[in-house]
Short mmCIF file of C-alpha atoms and ligand atoms in Angstrom, two decimals:
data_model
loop_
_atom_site.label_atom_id
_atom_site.label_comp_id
_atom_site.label_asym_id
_atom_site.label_seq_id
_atom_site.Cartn_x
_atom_site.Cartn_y
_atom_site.Cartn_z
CA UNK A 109 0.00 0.00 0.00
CA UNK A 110 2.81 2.10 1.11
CA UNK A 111 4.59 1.81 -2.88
CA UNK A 112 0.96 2.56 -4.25
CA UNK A 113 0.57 6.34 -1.57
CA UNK A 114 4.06 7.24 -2.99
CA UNK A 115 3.02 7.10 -6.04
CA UNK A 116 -0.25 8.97 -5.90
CA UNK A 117 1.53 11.87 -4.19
CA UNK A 118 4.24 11.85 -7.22
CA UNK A 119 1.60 12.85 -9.67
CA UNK A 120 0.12 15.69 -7.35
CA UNK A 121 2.31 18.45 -8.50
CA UNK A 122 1.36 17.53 -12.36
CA UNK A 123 -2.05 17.32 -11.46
CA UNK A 124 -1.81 20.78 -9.65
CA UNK A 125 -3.08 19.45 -6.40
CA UNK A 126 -2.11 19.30 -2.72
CA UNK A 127 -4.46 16.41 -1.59
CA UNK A 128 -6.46 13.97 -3.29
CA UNK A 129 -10.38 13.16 -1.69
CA UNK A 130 -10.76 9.21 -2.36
CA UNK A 131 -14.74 8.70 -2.74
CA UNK A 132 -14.76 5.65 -5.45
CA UNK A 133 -14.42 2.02 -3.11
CA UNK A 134 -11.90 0.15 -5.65
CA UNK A 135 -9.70 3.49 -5.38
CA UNK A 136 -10.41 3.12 -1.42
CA UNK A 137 -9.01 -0.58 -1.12
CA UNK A 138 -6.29 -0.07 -3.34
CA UNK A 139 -4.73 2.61 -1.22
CA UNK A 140 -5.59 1.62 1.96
CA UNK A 141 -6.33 -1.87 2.38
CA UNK A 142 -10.07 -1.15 4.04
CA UNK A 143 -12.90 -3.73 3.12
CA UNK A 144 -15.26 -1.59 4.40
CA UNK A 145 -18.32 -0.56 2.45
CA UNK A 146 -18.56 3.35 3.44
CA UNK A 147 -15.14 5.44 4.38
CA UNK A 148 -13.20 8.57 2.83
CA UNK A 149 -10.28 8.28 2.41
CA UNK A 150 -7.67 11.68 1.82
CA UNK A 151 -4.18 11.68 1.22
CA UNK A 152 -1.58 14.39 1.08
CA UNK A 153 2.29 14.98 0.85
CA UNK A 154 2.67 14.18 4.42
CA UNK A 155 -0.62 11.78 5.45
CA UNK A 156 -3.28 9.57 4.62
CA UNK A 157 -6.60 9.44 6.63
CA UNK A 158 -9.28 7.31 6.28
CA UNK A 159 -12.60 8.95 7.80
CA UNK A 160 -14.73 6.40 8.75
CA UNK A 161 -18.25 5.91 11.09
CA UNK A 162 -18.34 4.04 14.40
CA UNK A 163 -19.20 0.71 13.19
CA UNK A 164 -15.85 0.60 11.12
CA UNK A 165 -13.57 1.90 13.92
CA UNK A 166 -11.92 -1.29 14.71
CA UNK A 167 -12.14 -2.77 11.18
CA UNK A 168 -10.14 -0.19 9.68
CA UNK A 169 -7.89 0.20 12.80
CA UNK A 170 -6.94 -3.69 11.73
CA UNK A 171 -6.82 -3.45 7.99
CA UNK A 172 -5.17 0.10 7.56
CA UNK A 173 -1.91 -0.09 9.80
CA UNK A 174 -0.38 2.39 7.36
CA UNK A 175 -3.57 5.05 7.52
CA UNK A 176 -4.86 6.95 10.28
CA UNK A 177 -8.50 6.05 10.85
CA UNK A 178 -10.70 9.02 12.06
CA UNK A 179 -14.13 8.02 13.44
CA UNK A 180 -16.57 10.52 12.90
CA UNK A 181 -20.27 10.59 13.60
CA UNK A 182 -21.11 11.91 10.62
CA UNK A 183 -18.19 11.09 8.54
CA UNK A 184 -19.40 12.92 4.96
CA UNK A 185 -19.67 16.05 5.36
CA UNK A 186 -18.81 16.86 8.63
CA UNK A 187 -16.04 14.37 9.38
CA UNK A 188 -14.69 15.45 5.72
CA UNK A 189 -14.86 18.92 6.24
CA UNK A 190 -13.02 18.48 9.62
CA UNK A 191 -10.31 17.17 8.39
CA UNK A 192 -9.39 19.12 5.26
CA UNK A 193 -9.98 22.52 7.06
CA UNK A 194 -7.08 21.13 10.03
CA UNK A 195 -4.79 19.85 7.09
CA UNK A 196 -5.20 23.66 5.60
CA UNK A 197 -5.10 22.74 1.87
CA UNK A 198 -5.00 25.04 -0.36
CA UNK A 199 -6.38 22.49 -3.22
CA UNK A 200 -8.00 19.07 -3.04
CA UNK A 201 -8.61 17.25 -5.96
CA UNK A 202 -11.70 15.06 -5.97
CA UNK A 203 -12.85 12.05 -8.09
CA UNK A 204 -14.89 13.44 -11.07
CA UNK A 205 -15.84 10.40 -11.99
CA UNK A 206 -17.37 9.61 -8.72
CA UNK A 207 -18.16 11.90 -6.65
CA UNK A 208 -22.05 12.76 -6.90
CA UNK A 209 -23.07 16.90 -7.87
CA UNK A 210 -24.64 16.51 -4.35
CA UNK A 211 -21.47 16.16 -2.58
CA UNK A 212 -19.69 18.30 -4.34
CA UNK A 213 -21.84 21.26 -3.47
CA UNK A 214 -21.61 19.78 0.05
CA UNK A 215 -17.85 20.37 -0.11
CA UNK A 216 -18.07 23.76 -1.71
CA UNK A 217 -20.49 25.08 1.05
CA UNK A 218 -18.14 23.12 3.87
CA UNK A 219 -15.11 24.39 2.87
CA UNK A 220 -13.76 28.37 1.90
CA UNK A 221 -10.18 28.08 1.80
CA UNK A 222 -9.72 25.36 -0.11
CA UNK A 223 -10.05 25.07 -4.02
CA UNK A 224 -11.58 22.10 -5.32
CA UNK A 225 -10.09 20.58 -8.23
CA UNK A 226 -12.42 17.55 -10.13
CA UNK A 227 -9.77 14.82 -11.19
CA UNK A 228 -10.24 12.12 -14.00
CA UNK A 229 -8.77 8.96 -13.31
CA UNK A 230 -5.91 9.75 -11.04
CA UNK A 231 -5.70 6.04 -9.08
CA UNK A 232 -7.47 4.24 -11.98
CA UNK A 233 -3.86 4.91 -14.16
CA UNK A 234 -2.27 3.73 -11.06
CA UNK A 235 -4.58 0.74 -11.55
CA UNK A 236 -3.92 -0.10 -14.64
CA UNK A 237 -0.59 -1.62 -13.98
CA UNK A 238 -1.17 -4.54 -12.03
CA UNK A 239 1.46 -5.96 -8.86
CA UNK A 240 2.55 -9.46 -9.27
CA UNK A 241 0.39 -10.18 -6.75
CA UNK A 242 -2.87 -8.64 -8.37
CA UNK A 243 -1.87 -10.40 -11.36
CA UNK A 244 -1.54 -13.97 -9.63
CA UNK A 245 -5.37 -13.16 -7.69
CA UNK A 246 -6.50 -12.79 -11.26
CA UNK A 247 -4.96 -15.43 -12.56
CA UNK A 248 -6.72 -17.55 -9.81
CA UNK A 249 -10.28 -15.98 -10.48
CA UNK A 250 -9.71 -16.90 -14.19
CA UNK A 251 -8.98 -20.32 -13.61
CA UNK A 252 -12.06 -20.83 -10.76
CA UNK A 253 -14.54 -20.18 -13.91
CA UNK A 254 -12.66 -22.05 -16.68
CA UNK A 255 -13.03 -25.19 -13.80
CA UNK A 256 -16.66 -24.26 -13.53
CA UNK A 257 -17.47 -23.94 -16.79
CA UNK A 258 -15.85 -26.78 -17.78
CA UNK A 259 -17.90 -28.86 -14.78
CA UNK A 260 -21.01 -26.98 -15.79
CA UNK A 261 -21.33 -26.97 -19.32
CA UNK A 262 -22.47 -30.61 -19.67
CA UNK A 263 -25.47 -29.71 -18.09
CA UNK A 264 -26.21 -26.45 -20.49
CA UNK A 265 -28.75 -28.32 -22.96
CA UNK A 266 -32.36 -27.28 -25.32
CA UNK A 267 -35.29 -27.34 -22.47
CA UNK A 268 -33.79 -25.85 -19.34
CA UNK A 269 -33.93 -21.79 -18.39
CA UNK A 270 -31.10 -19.52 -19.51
CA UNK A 271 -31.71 -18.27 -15.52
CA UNK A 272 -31.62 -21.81 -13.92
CA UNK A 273 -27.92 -22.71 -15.73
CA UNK A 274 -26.71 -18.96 -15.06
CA UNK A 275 -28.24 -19.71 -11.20
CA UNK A 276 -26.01 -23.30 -11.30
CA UNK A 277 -22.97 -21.51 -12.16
CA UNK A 278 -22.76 -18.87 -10.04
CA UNK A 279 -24.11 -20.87 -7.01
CA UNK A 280 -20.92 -23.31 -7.76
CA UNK A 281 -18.74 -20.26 -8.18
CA UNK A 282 -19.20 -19.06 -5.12
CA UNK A 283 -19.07 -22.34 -3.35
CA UNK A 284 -15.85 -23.00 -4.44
CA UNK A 285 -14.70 -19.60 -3.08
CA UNK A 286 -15.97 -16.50 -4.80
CA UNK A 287 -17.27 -13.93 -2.91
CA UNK A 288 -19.82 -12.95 -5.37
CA UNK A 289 -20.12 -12.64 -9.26
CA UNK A 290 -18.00 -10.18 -11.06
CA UNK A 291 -21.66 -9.06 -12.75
CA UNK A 292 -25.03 -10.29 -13.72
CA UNK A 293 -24.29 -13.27 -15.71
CA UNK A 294 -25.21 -13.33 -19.18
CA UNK A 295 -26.67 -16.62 -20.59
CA UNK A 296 -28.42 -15.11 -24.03
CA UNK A 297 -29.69 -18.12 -26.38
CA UNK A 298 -31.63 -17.74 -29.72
CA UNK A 299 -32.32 -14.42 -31.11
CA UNK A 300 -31.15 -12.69 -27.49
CA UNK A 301 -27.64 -13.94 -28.85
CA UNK A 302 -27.54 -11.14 -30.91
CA UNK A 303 -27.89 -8.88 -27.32
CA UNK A 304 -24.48 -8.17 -26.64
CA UNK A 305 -25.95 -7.70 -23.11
CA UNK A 306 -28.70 -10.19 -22.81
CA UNK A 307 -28.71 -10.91 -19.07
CA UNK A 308 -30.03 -14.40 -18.34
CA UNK A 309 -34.01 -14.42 -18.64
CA UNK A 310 -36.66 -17.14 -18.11
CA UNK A 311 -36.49 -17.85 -21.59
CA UNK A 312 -36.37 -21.92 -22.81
CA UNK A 313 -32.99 -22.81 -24.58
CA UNK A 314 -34.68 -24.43 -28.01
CA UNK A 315 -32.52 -26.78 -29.88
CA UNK A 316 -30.47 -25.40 -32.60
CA UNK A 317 -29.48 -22.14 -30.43
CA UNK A 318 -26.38 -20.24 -30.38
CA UNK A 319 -25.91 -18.98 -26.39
CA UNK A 320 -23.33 -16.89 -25.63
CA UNK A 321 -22.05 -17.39 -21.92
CA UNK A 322 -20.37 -14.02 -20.18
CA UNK A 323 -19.29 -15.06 -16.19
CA UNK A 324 -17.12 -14.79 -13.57
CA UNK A 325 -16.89 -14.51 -10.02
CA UNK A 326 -14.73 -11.99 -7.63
CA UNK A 327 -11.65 -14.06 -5.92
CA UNK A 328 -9.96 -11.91 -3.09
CA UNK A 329 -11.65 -8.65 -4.56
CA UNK A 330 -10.20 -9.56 -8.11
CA UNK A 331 -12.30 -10.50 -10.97
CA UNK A 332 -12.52 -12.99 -13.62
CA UNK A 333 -14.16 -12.52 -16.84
CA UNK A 334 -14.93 -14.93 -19.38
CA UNK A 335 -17.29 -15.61 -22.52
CA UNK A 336 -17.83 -18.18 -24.72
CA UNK A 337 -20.52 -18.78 -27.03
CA UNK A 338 -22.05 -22.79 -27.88
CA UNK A 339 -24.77 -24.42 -29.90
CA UNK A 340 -27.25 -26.54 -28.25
CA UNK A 341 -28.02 -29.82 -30.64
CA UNK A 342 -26.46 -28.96 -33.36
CA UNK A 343 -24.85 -26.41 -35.83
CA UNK A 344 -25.97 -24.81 -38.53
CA UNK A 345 -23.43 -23.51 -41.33
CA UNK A 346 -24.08 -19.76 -40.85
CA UNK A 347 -23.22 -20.10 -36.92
CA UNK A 348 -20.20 -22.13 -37.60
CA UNK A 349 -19.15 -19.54 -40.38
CA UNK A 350 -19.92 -16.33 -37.47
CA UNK A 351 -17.86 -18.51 -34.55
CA UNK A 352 -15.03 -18.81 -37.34
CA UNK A 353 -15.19 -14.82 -38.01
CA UNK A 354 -14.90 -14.26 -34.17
CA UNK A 355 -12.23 -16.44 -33.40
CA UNK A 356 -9.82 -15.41 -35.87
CA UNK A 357 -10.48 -11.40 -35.33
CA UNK A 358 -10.16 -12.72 -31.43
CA UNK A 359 -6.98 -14.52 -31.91
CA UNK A 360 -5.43 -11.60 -34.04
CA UNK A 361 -6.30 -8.82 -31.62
CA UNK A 362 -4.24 -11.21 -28.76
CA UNK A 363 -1.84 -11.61 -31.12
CA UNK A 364 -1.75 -7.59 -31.39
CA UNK A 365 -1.27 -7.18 -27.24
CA UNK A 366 2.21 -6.42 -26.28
CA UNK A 367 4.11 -3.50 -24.58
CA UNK A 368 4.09 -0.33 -26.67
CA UNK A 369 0.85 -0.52 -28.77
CA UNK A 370 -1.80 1.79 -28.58
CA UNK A 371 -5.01 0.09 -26.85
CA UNK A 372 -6.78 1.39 -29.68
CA UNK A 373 -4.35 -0.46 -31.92
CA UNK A 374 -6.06 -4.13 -30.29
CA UNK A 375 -9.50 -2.92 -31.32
CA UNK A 376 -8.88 -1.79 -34.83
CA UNK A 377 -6.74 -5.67 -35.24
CA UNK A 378 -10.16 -7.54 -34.43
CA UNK A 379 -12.38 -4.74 -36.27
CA UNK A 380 -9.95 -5.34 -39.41
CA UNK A 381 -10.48 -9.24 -39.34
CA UNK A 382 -14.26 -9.04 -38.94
CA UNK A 383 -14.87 -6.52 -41.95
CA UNK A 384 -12.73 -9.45 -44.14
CA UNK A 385 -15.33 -11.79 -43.48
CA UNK A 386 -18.16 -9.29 -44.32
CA UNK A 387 -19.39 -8.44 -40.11
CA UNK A 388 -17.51 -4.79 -39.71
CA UNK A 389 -21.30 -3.39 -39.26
CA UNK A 390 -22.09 -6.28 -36.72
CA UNK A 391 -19.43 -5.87 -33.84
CA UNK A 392 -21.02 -3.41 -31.47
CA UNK A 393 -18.83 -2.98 -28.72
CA UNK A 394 -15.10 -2.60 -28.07
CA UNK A 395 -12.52 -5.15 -28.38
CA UNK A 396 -11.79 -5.06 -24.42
CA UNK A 397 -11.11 -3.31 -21.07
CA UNK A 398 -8.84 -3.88 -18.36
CA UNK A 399 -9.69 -6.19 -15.89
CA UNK A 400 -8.87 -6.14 -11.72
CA UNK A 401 -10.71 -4.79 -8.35
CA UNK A 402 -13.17 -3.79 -11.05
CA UNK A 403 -14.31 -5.69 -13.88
CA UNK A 404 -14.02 -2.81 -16.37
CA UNK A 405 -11.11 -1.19 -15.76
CA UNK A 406 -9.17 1.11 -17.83
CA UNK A 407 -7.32 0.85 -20.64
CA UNK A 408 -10.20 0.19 -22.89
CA UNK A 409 -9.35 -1.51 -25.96
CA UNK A 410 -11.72 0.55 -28.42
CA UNK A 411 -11.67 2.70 -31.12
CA UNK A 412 -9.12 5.93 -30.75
CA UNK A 413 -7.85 4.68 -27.62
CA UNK A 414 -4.03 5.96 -27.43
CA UNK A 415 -3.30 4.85 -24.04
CA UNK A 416 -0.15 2.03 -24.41
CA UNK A 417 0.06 -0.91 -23.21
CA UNK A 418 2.70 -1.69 -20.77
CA UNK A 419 3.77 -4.47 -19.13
CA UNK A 420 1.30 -5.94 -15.87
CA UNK A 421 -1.59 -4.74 -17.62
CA UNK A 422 -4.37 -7.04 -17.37
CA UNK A 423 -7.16 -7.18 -20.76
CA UNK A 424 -9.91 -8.91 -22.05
CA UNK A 425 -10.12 -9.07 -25.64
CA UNK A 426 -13.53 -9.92 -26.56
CA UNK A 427 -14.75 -9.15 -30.11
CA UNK A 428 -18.27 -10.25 -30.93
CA UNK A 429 -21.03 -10.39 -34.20
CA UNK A 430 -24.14 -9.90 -33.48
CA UNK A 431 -27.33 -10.53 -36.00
CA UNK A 432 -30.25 -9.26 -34.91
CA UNK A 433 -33.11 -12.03 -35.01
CA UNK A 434 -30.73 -14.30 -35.75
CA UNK A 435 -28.33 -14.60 -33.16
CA UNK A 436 -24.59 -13.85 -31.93
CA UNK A 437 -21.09 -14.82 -30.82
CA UNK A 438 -18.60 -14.20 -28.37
CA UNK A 439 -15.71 -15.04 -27.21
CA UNK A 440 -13.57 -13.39 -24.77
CA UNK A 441 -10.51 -14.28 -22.63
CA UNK A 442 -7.92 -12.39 -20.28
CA UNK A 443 -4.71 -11.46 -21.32
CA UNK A 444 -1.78 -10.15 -19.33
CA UNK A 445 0.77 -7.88 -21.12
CA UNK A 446 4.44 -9.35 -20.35
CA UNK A 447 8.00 -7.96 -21.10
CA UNK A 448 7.74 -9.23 -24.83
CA UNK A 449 4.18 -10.36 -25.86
CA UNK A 450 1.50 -11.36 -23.96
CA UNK A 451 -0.18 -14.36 -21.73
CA UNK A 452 -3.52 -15.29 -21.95
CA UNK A 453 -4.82 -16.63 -18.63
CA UNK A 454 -8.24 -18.18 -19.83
CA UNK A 455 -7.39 -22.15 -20.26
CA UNK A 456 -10.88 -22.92 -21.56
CA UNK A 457 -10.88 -24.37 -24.98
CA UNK A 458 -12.27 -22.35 -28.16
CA UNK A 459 -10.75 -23.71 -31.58
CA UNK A 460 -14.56 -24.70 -32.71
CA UNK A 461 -17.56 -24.30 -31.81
CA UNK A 462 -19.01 -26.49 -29.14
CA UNK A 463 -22.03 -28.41 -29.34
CA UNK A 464 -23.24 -29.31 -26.16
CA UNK A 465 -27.03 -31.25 -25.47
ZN1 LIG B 1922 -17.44 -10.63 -20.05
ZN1 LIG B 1923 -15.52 -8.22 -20.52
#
């Protein structure tokens, strides 16, 4: 945590501010260590306090030896406020992203002296580059879903409820340790394929069905993230021909990652490969996003994007087609960018498409 303060503070003076107002919870843990749902954390040159209510006290007392924990009995604004006006500030830079319009005007009313400077993204960029330790909790979340999906997907078949398989996995994910899914899982069969976002409904898998699959579950606070799209019975030319198109533009955009390219670079790889084979109007999304405390993390892999990849960053590269009222593919796995190239971390198999019951 210590490494991580140090450099926060070296980017103040760029950033033209004396203290930094930590509102966003990732942002929270990552500098401080605290679990807790509800805290504030600021940090200047000198300290770090985390401002926290009673029912936290001893929590953060134990998980923050490197922070001084404040209790306060109304820790935003008052506790806040307190705190800046004895630190005597002349600037605080607070999470744009984050913070609500609410609390801002809460701090403008609380505090005179003190200029208040909105901030994009300050920790996230600390984020992107991930410890070897963050990168070996990831690597575990990864391979906790490839071992449940590769348990699971026997029992993905036509006549059962996209909800009731999506309700198997993530009750098995979590039983073999994850402390909750990454996200609502996706199980999208049939024409809701084509939904790059197709949550799992009620809806009957019918025989014949492309499903796209997009899991994962949170290991240590990390998360996993993982798609992969299958045909229940069996498979009709024009799917086989779509999960052909997808893999390829999938395996060329991994074959893009490595330190120095532009994240944008990734996207327009995959994008390339799918207008080839006739799709470039059917891939909605971007190629990928970083992947850690949160599951979409910066960099993005998507159009434009001129943020480089360095080494320790952790992607998913995910391209998709989607055919409205016909149905979609997806297929997405986790990458980590190393000295030279890159390594993916997803294990689960993809050369063709599988066929499952
Ligand atoms: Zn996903
Ligand atoms: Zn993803």
């Amino acid at each position: 945590m210590k490494g991580r303060l140090v450099k926060l503070r070296s980017r103040f003076d760029a950033t033209g501010i004396e203290g930094f107002l930590v509102t966003n919870p990732e942002n929270r843990y990552y500098l401080s260590g605290f679990t807790g749902t509800s805290g504030f954390l600021l940090v200047t040159s000198r300290e770090s306090v985390l401002v926290i209510d009673g029912r936290y006290t001893e929590q953060a007392r134990a998980e923050c030896p490197e922070v001084d924990v404040v209790e306060a009995k109304r820790p935003w604004p008052d506790g806040v406020i307190g705190v800046v006006r004895e630190t005597g500030l002349q600037s605080l830079g607070v999470e744009s992203g984050h913070l609500s319009y609410a609390r801002w005007q809460e701090l403008v009313n609380g505090l005179d002296g003190t200029v208040l400077v909105p901030v994009r993204n300050l920790v996230e960029e600390l984020r992107m580059v991930k410890e070897p330790g963050e990168i070996a909790l990831i690597r575990e979340a990864v391979r906790l879903v490839d071992a449940v999906f590769a348990d699971y997907l026997p029992g993905l078949r036509a006549g059962i409820r996209e909800r009731e398989w999506a309700l198997e996995l993530e009750f098995a994910l979590r039983r073999r340790g994850a402390e909750r899914a990454a996200f609502d899982f996706i199980v999208a069969s049939g024409w809701r394929s084509a939904l790059p976002h197709g949550v799992a409904t009620e809806k009957v898998i019918q025989p014949g069905e492309l499903v796209v699959i997009d899991c994962g579950g949170v290991l240590q606070r990390y998360c996993a993230d993982f798609t992969r799209t299958v045909v229940a019975g069996a498979a009709a030319g024009w799917q086989e021909e779509v999960y052909r198109a997808v893999l390829a533009a999938q395996e060329a955009a991994i074959a893009a990652v490595r330190p120095g390219v532009a994240a944008g670079e990734v996207d327009r790889v995959a994008r390339t490969v799918l207008a080839e084979y006739g799709y470039a109007g059917a891939f909605v999304h971007s190629t990928g996003h970083g992947l850690g405390l949160a599951v979409h993390e910066e960099p993005r892999l998507a159009e434009g994007v001129e943020a480089i990849l360095e080494p320790g960053m952790v992607v998913t590269v995910e391209p998709g087609v989607y055919l409205p009222g016909r149905g979609g593919v997806r297929i997405e796995d986790v990458v980590v960018v190393t000295d030279h190239g890159a390594e993916v971390l997803t294990a689960t198999p993809k050369d063709v498409l599988p066929v499952v019951g």
